[in-house]
Amino acid sequence: MGHYLVKESAMRRLIYALVPLSLPLMGCVQTSPYEPEIAELQAQEAQELGLTGLPVAEEIELGRQVAASQCADCHGIDKEDARRTDAPPLRYILADYDGDALAEDFRDGLKVGHPEMPQFQFGPKSTDLLLSYLMSIQEPDPSIHVTDEG
């Protein structure tokens, strides 16, 4: 038992001796030789053009404005739940509907099976803005259960 205590105290002394020696190294930060390239790519991504030819971030914000004015009263906005039980939350829309078909419906005039929903007809730009926003907020729909088969 005494042998164990000697090892433990020797280990403690070693740790106490090494800690002050390692403190100057803690301030050192290793930089990647690729940092300038990474920063340039990030800047390019920020200016990347979306469906309408606008920068993606601007397109998403404008699409959010379309959704806030036309869809949010029933479907909610961003991560909100739908305000109507018969309206899917916007964050799950693309799990339930094909994006291309939805875009076509937006352009041609969205018609649904219940009279409470107004008929919408968006122009091509508003449609693309709205879809950019919808794509940016999508989450897996928890009501859709995926099973492993095979």
Short mmCIF file of N, CA and C in Angstrom, two decimals:
data_model
loop_
_atom_site.label_atom_id
_atom_site.label_comp_id
_atom_site.label_asym_id
_atom_site.label_seq_id
_atom_site.Cartn_x
_atom_site.Cartn_y
_atom_site.Cartn_z
N MET A 1 0.83 -1.20 0.00
CA MET A 1 0.00 0.00 0.00
C MET A 1 0.87 1.25 0.00
N GLY A 2 1.94 1.25 0.76
CA GLY A 2 2.84 2.39 0.82
C GLY A 2 3.47 2.67 -0.52
N HIS A 3 3.77 1.62 -1.29
CA HIS A 3 4.36 1.76 -2.62
C HIS A 3 3.42 2.54 -3.54
N TYR A 4 2.14 2.29 -3.42
CA TYR A 4 1.13 2.99 -4.22
C TYR A 4 1.13 4.49 -3.89
N LEU A 5 1.23 4.83 -2.60
CA LEU A 5 1.24 6.23 -2.19
C LEU A 5 2.47 6.96 -2.73
N VAL A 6 3.59 6.26 -2.80
CA VAL A 6 4.80 6.88 -3.33
C VAL A 6 4.59 7.19 -4.81
N LYS A 7 4.03 6.27 -5.54
CA LYS A 7 3.78 6.50 -6.96
C LYS A 7 2.83 7.67 -7.16
N GLU A 8 1.78 7.72 -6.34
CA GLU A 8 0.79 8.78 -6.47
C GLU A 8 1.41 10.14 -6.16
N SER A 9 2.21 10.23 -5.11
CA SER A 9 2.81 11.52 -4.77
C SER A 9 3.86 11.92 -5.79
N ALA A 10 4.58 10.96 -6.34
CA ALA A 10 5.56 11.27 -7.38
C ALA A 10 4.84 11.78 -8.63
N MET A 11 3.72 11.19 -8.95
CA MET A 11 2.94 11.62 -10.11
C MET A 11 2.41 13.04 -9.90
N ARG A 12 1.95 13.32 -8.69
CA ARG A 12 1.46 14.66 -8.39
C ARG A 12 2.57 15.70 -8.54
N ARG A 13 3.76 15.39 -8.02
CA ARG A 13 4.89 16.32 -8.14
C ARG A 13 5.21 16.57 -9.60
N LEU A 14 5.17 15.52 -10.41
CA LEU A 14 5.47 15.66 -11.82
C LEU A 14 4.43 16.56 -12.50
N ILE A 15 3.17 16.36 -12.19
CA ILE A 15 2.11 17.19 -12.77
C ILE A 15 2.29 18.64 -12.35
N TYR A 16 2.54 18.86 -11.04
CA TYR A 16 2.73 20.22 -10.56
C TYR A 16 3.94 20.89 -11.21
N ALA A 17 4.94 20.11 -11.54
CA ALA A 17 6.13 20.67 -12.19
C ALA A 17 5.85 20.99 -13.66
N LEU A 18 5.05 20.17 -14.32
CA LEU A 18 4.80 20.37 -15.75
C LEU A 18 3.78 21.46 -16.06
N VAL A 19 2.83 21.68 -15.17
CA VAL A 19 1.78 22.66 -15.43
C VAL A 19 2.36 24.06 -15.68
N PRO A 20 3.26 24.58 -14.81
CA PRO A 20 3.80 25.92 -15.10
C PRO A 20 4.59 25.97 -16.41
N LEU A 21 5.23 24.87 -16.77
CA LEU A 21 5.99 24.85 -18.01
C LEU A 21 5.08 24.88 -19.23
N SER A 22 3.87 24.38 -19.10
CA SER A 22 2.97 24.32 -20.25
C SER A 22 2.13 25.58 -20.43
N LEU A 23 2.09 26.45 -19.43
CA LEU A 23 1.26 27.66 -19.52
C LEU A 23 1.63 28.55 -20.70
N PRO A 24 2.91 28.80 -20.98
CA PRO A 24 3.20 29.65 -22.15
C PRO A 24 2.69 29.04 -23.46
N LEU A 25 2.64 27.73 -23.54
CA LEU A 25 2.18 27.08 -24.76
C LEU A 25 0.68 27.23 -24.96
N MET A 26 -0.06 27.44 -23.88
CA MET A 26 -1.51 27.56 -23.99
C MET A 26 -1.92 28.81 -24.77
N GLY A 27 -1.05 29.82 -24.79
CA GLY A 27 -1.36 31.03 -25.53
C GLY A 27 -1.08 30.91 -27.02
N CYS A 28 -0.37 29.87 -27.40
CA CYS A 28 -0.04 29.69 -28.81
C CYS A 28 -1.25 29.15 -29.55
N VAL A 29 -1.53 29.73 -30.68
CA VAL A 29 -2.63 29.26 -31.50
C VAL A 29 -2.06 28.87 -32.85
N GLN A 30 -2.34 27.67 -33.24
CA GLN A 30 -1.86 27.21 -34.53
C GLN A 30 -2.82 27.70 -35.60
N THR A 31 -2.27 28.34 -36.61
CA THR A 31 -3.11 28.81 -37.70
C THR A 31 -2.92 27.91 -38.90
N SER A 32 -3.96 27.79 -39.64
CA SER A 32 -3.92 26.95 -40.83
C SER A 32 -3.31 27.73 -41.98
N PRO A 33 -2.49 27.08 -42.79
CA PRO A 33 -1.96 27.78 -43.97
C PRO A 33 -3.06 28.08 -44.99
N TYR A 34 -4.23 27.50 -44.80
CA TYR A 34 -5.34 27.69 -45.73
C TYR A 34 -6.32 28.77 -45.29
N GLU A 35 -6.02 29.46 -44.18
CA GLU A 35 -6.96 30.46 -43.67
C GLU A 35 -7.34 31.51 -44.71
N PRO A 36 -6.40 32.07 -45.48
CA PRO A 36 -6.82 33.06 -46.48
C PRO A 36 -7.78 32.47 -47.51
N GLU A 37 -7.53 31.24 -47.94
CA GLU A 37 -8.40 30.61 -48.92
C GLU A 37 -9.78 30.34 -48.33
N ILE A 38 -9.80 29.91 -47.07
CA ILE A 38 -11.08 29.64 -46.39
C ILE A 38 -11.88 30.93 -46.27
N ALA A 39 -11.21 32.01 -45.86
CA ALA A 39 -11.90 33.30 -45.73
C ALA A 39 -12.45 33.76 -47.07
N GLU A 40 -11.67 33.54 -48.14
CA GLU A 40 -12.13 33.94 -49.47
C GLU A 40 -13.36 33.13 -49.90
N LEU A 41 -13.34 31.82 -49.62
CA LEU A 41 -14.49 30.98 -49.97
C LEU A 41 -15.73 31.39 -49.18
N GLN A 42 -15.54 31.72 -47.90
CA GLN A 42 -16.67 32.16 -47.10
C GLN A 42 -17.24 33.47 -47.63
N ALA A 43 -16.38 34.38 -48.05
CA ALA A 43 -16.84 35.64 -48.63
C ALA A 43 -17.60 35.39 -49.94
N GLN A 44 -17.10 34.45 -50.74
CA GLN A 44 -17.77 34.11 -51.99
C GLN A 44 -19.14 33.51 -51.72
N GLU A 45 -19.22 32.62 -50.71
CA GLU A 45 -20.50 32.00 -50.37
C GLU A 45 -21.50 33.06 -49.93
N ALA A 46 -21.02 34.07 -49.19
CA ALA A 46 -21.92 35.12 -48.72
C ALA A 46 -22.49 35.91 -49.89
N GLN A 47 -21.75 35.98 -50.99
CA GLN A 47 -22.20 36.71 -52.16
C GLN A 47 -22.80 35.79 -53.23
N GLU A 48 -22.85 34.49 -52.93
CA GLU A 48 -23.39 33.53 -53.89
C GLU A 48 -24.81 33.93 -54.27
N LEU A 49 -25.09 33.78 -55.53
CA LEU A 49 -26.40 34.20 -56.01
C LEU A 49 -27.40 33.06 -55.91
N GLY A 50 -28.61 33.42 -55.55
CA GLY A 50 -29.66 32.43 -55.42
C GLY A 50 -30.51 32.34 -56.67
N LEU A 51 -31.72 31.86 -56.51
CA LEU A 51 -32.63 31.61 -57.63
C LEU A 51 -32.98 32.87 -58.41
N THR A 52 -33.00 34.02 -57.73
CA THR A 52 -33.43 35.26 -58.39
C THR A 52 -32.26 36.10 -58.87
N GLY A 53 -31.04 35.67 -58.61
CA GLY A 53 -29.87 36.45 -58.98
C GLY A 53 -29.40 37.38 -57.86
N LEU A 54 -30.11 37.39 -56.74
CA LEU A 54 -29.69 38.16 -55.58
C LEU A 54 -28.78 37.30 -54.72
N PRO A 55 -27.97 37.92 -53.83
CA PRO A 55 -27.22 37.11 -52.87
C PRO A 55 -28.19 36.25 -52.05
N VAL A 56 -27.79 35.03 -51.75
CA VAL A 56 -28.66 34.06 -51.08
C VAL A 56 -29.25 34.62 -49.79
N ALA A 57 -28.41 35.24 -48.96
CA ALA A 57 -28.90 35.75 -47.67
C ALA A 57 -30.00 36.80 -47.87
N GLU A 58 -29.82 37.66 -48.86
CA GLU A 58 -30.83 38.68 -49.15
C GLU A 58 -32.10 38.03 -49.69
N GLU A 59 -31.92 37.04 -50.53
CA GLU A 59 -33.05 36.33 -51.12
C GLU A 59 -33.88 35.64 -50.03
N ILE A 60 -33.20 35.01 -49.08
CA ILE A 60 -33.90 34.33 -47.98
C ILE A 60 -34.68 35.34 -47.15
N GLU A 61 -34.08 36.48 -46.85
CA GLU A 61 -34.77 37.50 -46.06
C GLU A 61 -35.99 38.04 -46.80
N LEU A 62 -35.85 38.29 -48.09
CA LEU A 62 -37.00 38.77 -48.87
C LEU A 62 -38.09 37.70 -48.95
N GLY A 63 -37.69 36.44 -49.07
CA GLY A 63 -38.66 35.34 -49.06
C GLY A 63 -39.37 35.22 -47.73
N ARG A 64 -38.63 35.49 -46.65
CA ARG A 64 -39.23 35.48 -45.32
C ARG A 64 -40.31 36.56 -45.23
N GLN A 65 -40.04 37.71 -45.84
CA GLN A 65 -41.02 38.80 -45.83
C GLN A 65 -42.29 38.39 -46.59
N VAL A 66 -42.12 37.68 -47.70
CA VAL A 66 -43.29 37.18 -48.44
C VAL A 66 -44.07 36.21 -47.55
N ALA A 67 -43.36 35.29 -46.90
CA ALA A 67 -44.02 34.31 -46.04
C ALA A 67 -44.71 34.99 -44.86
N ALA A 68 -44.06 36.00 -44.28
CA ALA A 68 -44.64 36.70 -43.14
C ALA A 68 -45.94 37.40 -43.53
N SER A 69 -45.99 37.95 -44.73
CA SER A 69 -47.19 38.69 -45.13
C SER A 69 -48.28 37.80 -45.71
N GLN A 70 -47.92 36.65 -46.30
CA GLN A 70 -48.90 35.84 -47.01
C GLN A 70 -49.22 34.50 -46.35
N CYS A 71 -48.30 33.96 -45.55
CA CYS A 71 -48.45 32.57 -45.09
C CYS A 71 -48.49 32.42 -43.57
N ALA A 72 -47.85 33.33 -42.85
CA ALA A 72 -47.60 33.15 -41.42
C ALA A 72 -48.86 33.10 -40.57
N ASP A 73 -49.93 33.78 -40.98
CA ASP A 73 -51.13 33.79 -40.15
C ASP A 73 -51.67 32.39 -39.90
N CYS A 74 -51.50 31.50 -40.84
CA CYS A 74 -51.98 30.12 -40.67
C CYS A 74 -50.84 29.13 -40.44
N HIS A 75 -49.75 29.29 -41.19
CA HIS A 75 -48.67 28.30 -41.17
C HIS A 75 -47.56 28.61 -40.18
N GLY A 76 -47.59 29.76 -39.54
CA GLY A 76 -46.50 30.17 -38.67
C GLY A 76 -45.33 30.66 -39.52
N ILE A 77 -44.27 31.08 -38.85
CA ILE A 77 -43.09 31.59 -39.54
C ILE A 77 -41.86 31.03 -38.83
N ASP A 78 -40.78 30.87 -39.55
CA ASP A 78 -39.53 30.34 -39.02
C ASP A 78 -39.76 29.00 -38.33
N LYS A 79 -39.44 28.92 -37.04
CA LYS A 79 -39.56 27.65 -36.31
C LYS A 79 -40.89 27.54 -35.56
N GLU A 80 -41.80 28.49 -35.78
CA GLU A 80 -43.10 28.45 -35.11
C GLU A 80 -43.94 27.29 -35.61
N ASP A 81 -44.81 26.82 -34.74
CA ASP A 81 -45.81 25.85 -35.17
C ASP A 81 -46.89 26.59 -35.95
N ALA A 82 -47.63 25.83 -36.73
CA ALA A 82 -48.74 26.42 -37.49
C ALA A 82 -49.78 26.93 -36.51
N ARG A 83 -50.43 28.00 -36.88
CA ARG A 83 -51.46 28.57 -36.02
C ARG A 83 -52.81 27.91 -36.24
N ARG A 84 -52.93 27.19 -37.36
CA ARG A 84 -54.14 26.41 -37.65
C ARG A 84 -53.74 24.94 -37.63
N THR A 85 -54.57 24.12 -37.05
CA THR A 85 -54.25 22.70 -36.97
C THR A 85 -54.27 22.01 -38.33
N ASP A 86 -55.00 22.59 -39.28
CA ASP A 86 -55.08 21.96 -40.61
C ASP A 86 -54.06 22.55 -41.59
N ALA A 87 -53.14 23.38 -41.10
CA ALA A 87 -52.12 23.98 -41.96
C ALA A 87 -50.74 23.48 -41.52
N PRO A 88 -49.98 22.90 -42.41
CA PRO A 88 -48.65 22.42 -42.01
C PRO A 88 -47.71 23.59 -41.72
N PRO A 89 -46.88 23.47 -40.67
CA PRO A 89 -45.90 24.52 -40.40
C PRO A 89 -44.96 24.69 -41.61
N LEU A 90 -44.55 25.91 -41.88
CA LEU A 90 -43.70 26.17 -43.04
C LEU A 90 -42.41 25.37 -42.99
N ARG A 91 -41.89 25.11 -41.80
CA ARG A 91 -40.60 24.41 -41.70
C ARG A 91 -40.69 22.94 -42.12
N TYR A 92 -41.91 22.42 -42.32
CA TYR A 92 -42.09 21.04 -42.77
C TYR A 92 -42.69 20.94 -44.18
N ILE A 93 -42.99 22.06 -44.79
CA ILE A 93 -43.72 22.07 -46.07
C ILE A 93 -43.05 21.20 -47.13
N LEU A 94 -41.73 21.30 -47.26
CA LEU A 94 -41.06 20.56 -48.34
C LEU A 94 -40.91 19.07 -48.02
N ALA A 95 -41.23 18.68 -46.80
CA ALA A 95 -41.29 17.25 -46.48
C ALA A 95 -42.59 16.66 -47.01
N ASP A 96 -43.60 17.51 -47.12
CA ASP A 96 -44.92 17.07 -47.57
C ASP A 96 -45.19 17.34 -49.05
N TYR A 97 -44.52 18.34 -49.61
CA TYR A 97 -44.78 18.76 -50.99
C TYR A 97 -43.48 18.85 -51.77
N ASP A 98 -43.52 18.45 -53.02
CA ASP A 98 -42.37 18.57 -53.91
C ASP A 98 -42.13 20.05 -54.21
N GLY A 99 -40.88 20.50 -54.08
CA GLY A 99 -40.55 21.91 -54.28
C GLY A 99 -40.89 22.42 -55.67
N ASP A 100 -40.60 21.63 -56.71
CA ASP A 100 -40.90 22.06 -58.08
C ASP A 100 -42.41 22.17 -58.31
N ALA A 101 -43.16 21.20 -57.80
CA ALA A 101 -44.62 21.24 -57.95
C ALA A 101 -45.20 22.42 -57.17
N LEU A 102 -44.64 22.67 -56.00
CA LEU A 102 -45.10 23.80 -55.19
C LEU A 102 -44.81 25.12 -55.90
N ALA A 103 -43.63 25.23 -56.50
CA ALA A 103 -43.29 26.45 -57.26
C ALA A 103 -44.28 26.67 -58.39
N GLU A 104 -44.60 25.60 -59.08
CA GLU A 104 -45.58 25.70 -60.17
C GLU A 104 -46.94 26.14 -59.64
N ASP A 105 -47.35 25.56 -58.51
CA ASP A 105 -48.62 25.95 -57.90
C ASP A 105 -48.61 27.42 -57.49
N PHE A 106 -47.49 27.88 -56.93
CA PHE A 106 -47.39 29.29 -56.54
C PHE A 106 -47.54 30.21 -57.75
N ARG A 107 -46.91 29.82 -58.86
CA ARG A 107 -46.96 30.66 -60.07
C ARG A 107 -48.34 30.61 -60.74
N ASP A 108 -48.93 29.41 -60.77
CA ASP A 108 -50.22 29.24 -61.47
C ASP A 108 -51.41 29.67 -60.62
N GLY A 109 -51.23 29.74 -59.35
CA GLY A 109 -52.33 30.07 -58.45
C GLY A 109 -52.57 28.89 -57.53
N LEU A 110 -52.24 29.05 -56.29
CA LEU A 110 -52.35 27.97 -55.31
C LEU A 110 -53.81 27.77 -54.96
N LYS A 111 -54.30 26.56 -55.20
CA LYS A 111 -55.68 26.22 -54.87
C LYS A 111 -55.65 25.02 -53.92
N VAL A 112 -56.42 25.10 -52.87
CA VAL A 112 -56.47 23.99 -51.92
C VAL A 112 -57.91 23.58 -51.70
N GLY A 113 -58.08 22.49 -50.98
CA GLY A 113 -59.40 21.92 -50.81
C GLY A 113 -60.27 22.55 -49.76
N HIS A 114 -59.80 23.57 -49.05
CA HIS A 114 -60.69 24.19 -48.06
C HIS A 114 -60.83 25.69 -48.34
N PRO A 115 -62.03 26.21 -48.14
CA PRO A 115 -62.31 27.60 -48.55
C PRO A 115 -61.63 28.66 -47.69
N GLU A 116 -61.16 28.30 -46.50
CA GLU A 116 -60.56 29.30 -45.62
C GLU A 116 -59.22 29.81 -46.17
N MET A 117 -58.56 28.97 -46.98
CA MET A 117 -57.27 29.39 -47.51
C MET A 117 -57.50 30.25 -48.75
N PRO A 118 -56.96 31.47 -48.72
CA PRO A 118 -57.11 32.32 -49.89
C PRO A 118 -56.34 31.75 -51.08
N GLN A 119 -56.78 32.10 -52.27
CA GLN A 119 -56.05 31.66 -53.46
C GLN A 119 -54.92 32.65 -53.69
N PHE A 120 -53.71 32.11 -53.79
CA PHE A 120 -52.53 32.94 -54.01
C PHE A 120 -52.01 32.70 -55.41
N GLN A 121 -51.52 33.76 -56.00
CA GLN A 121 -50.81 33.62 -57.27
C GLN A 121 -49.60 34.55 -57.18
N PHE A 122 -48.42 33.93 -57.07
CA PHE A 122 -47.19 34.68 -56.95
C PHE A 122 -46.54 34.78 -58.32
N GLY A 123 -45.84 35.87 -58.55
CA GLY A 123 -45.05 35.98 -59.77
C GLY A 123 -43.80 35.12 -59.64
N PRO A 124 -43.04 35.00 -60.72
CA PRO A 124 -41.84 34.16 -60.69
C PRO A 124 -40.84 34.57 -59.61
N LYS A 125 -40.62 35.88 -59.44
CA LYS A 125 -39.63 36.32 -58.45
C LYS A 125 -40.11 36.03 -57.03
N SER A 126 -41.36 36.36 -56.73
CA SER A 126 -41.89 36.07 -55.38
C SER A 126 -41.87 34.58 -55.09
N THR A 127 -42.17 33.78 -56.10
CA THR A 127 -42.13 32.32 -55.94
C THR A 127 -40.73 31.86 -55.58
N ASP A 128 -39.73 32.35 -56.32
CA ASP A 128 -38.35 31.94 -56.06
C ASP A 128 -37.88 32.43 -54.69
N LEU A 129 -38.28 33.65 -54.31
CA LEU A 129 -37.91 34.16 -52.99
C LEU A 129 -38.53 33.30 -51.89
N LEU A 130 -39.81 32.99 -52.04
CA LEU A 130 -40.50 32.18 -51.04
C LEU A 130 -39.88 30.79 -50.94
N LEU A 131 -39.56 30.18 -52.07
CA LEU A 131 -38.94 28.85 -52.04
C LEU A 131 -37.54 28.89 -51.42
N SER A 132 -36.78 29.95 -51.68
CA SER A 132 -35.46 30.08 -51.06
C SER A 132 -35.59 30.13 -49.55
N TYR A 133 -36.56 30.90 -49.08
CA TYR A 133 -36.81 30.97 -47.64
C TYR A 133 -37.24 29.61 -47.09
N LEU A 134 -38.19 28.98 -47.76
CA LEU A 134 -38.68 27.68 -47.29
C LEU A 134 -37.54 26.66 -47.22
N MET A 135 -36.68 26.64 -48.23
CA MET A 135 -35.56 25.69 -48.23
C MET A 135 -34.61 25.97 -47.06
N SER A 136 -34.49 27.23 -46.68
CA SER A 136 -33.55 27.58 -45.61
C SER A 136 -34.02 27.18 -44.22
N ILE A 137 -35.30 26.94 -44.04
CA ILE A 137 -35.83 26.65 -42.70
C ILE A 137 -36.30 25.21 -42.53
N GLN A 138 -36.16 24.38 -43.54
CA GLN A 138 -36.74 23.04 -43.49
C GLN A 138 -36.13 22.18 -42.39
N GLU A 139 -36.98 21.39 -41.78
CA GLU A 139 -36.61 20.40 -40.77
C GLU A 139 -37.36 19.11 -41.12
N PRO A 140 -36.85 17.98 -40.66
CA PRO A 140 -37.61 16.74 -40.87
C PRO A 140 -38.94 16.82 -40.11
N ASP A 141 -39.99 16.39 -40.75
CA ASP A 141 -41.32 16.41 -40.13
C ASP A 141 -41.40 15.27 -39.12
N PRO A 142 -41.55 15.57 -37.83
CA PRO A 142 -41.59 14.50 -36.82
C PRO A 142 -42.81 13.60 -36.95
N SER A 143 -43.83 14.04 -37.67
CA SER A 143 -45.02 13.19 -37.81
C SER A 143 -44.83 12.13 -38.88
N ILE A 144 -43.77 12.27 -39.68
CA ILE A 144 -43.47 11.26 -40.70
C ILE A 144 -42.44 10.30 -40.10
N HIS A 145 -42.84 9.07 -39.93
CA HIS A 145 -41.97 8.08 -39.33
C HIS A 145 -41.28 7.27 -40.42
N VAL A 146 -39.96 7.28 -40.38
CA VAL A 146 -39.18 6.51 -41.35
C VAL A 146 -38.85 5.18 -40.70
N THR A 147 -39.11 4.10 -41.41
CA THR A 147 -38.79 2.78 -40.88
C THR A 147 -37.67 2.17 -41.69
N ASP A 148 -36.86 1.39 -41.03
CA ASP A 148 -35.78 0.67 -41.71
C ASP A 148 -36.35 -0.63 -42.24
N GLU A 149 -36.31 -0.77 -43.55
CA GLU A 149 -36.77 -2.01 -44.15
C GLU A 149 -35.63 -2.60 -44.94
N GLY A 150 -35.45 -3.88 -44.86
CA GLY A 150 -34.44 -4.54 -45.67
C GLY A 150 -33.27 -4.79 -44.93
#
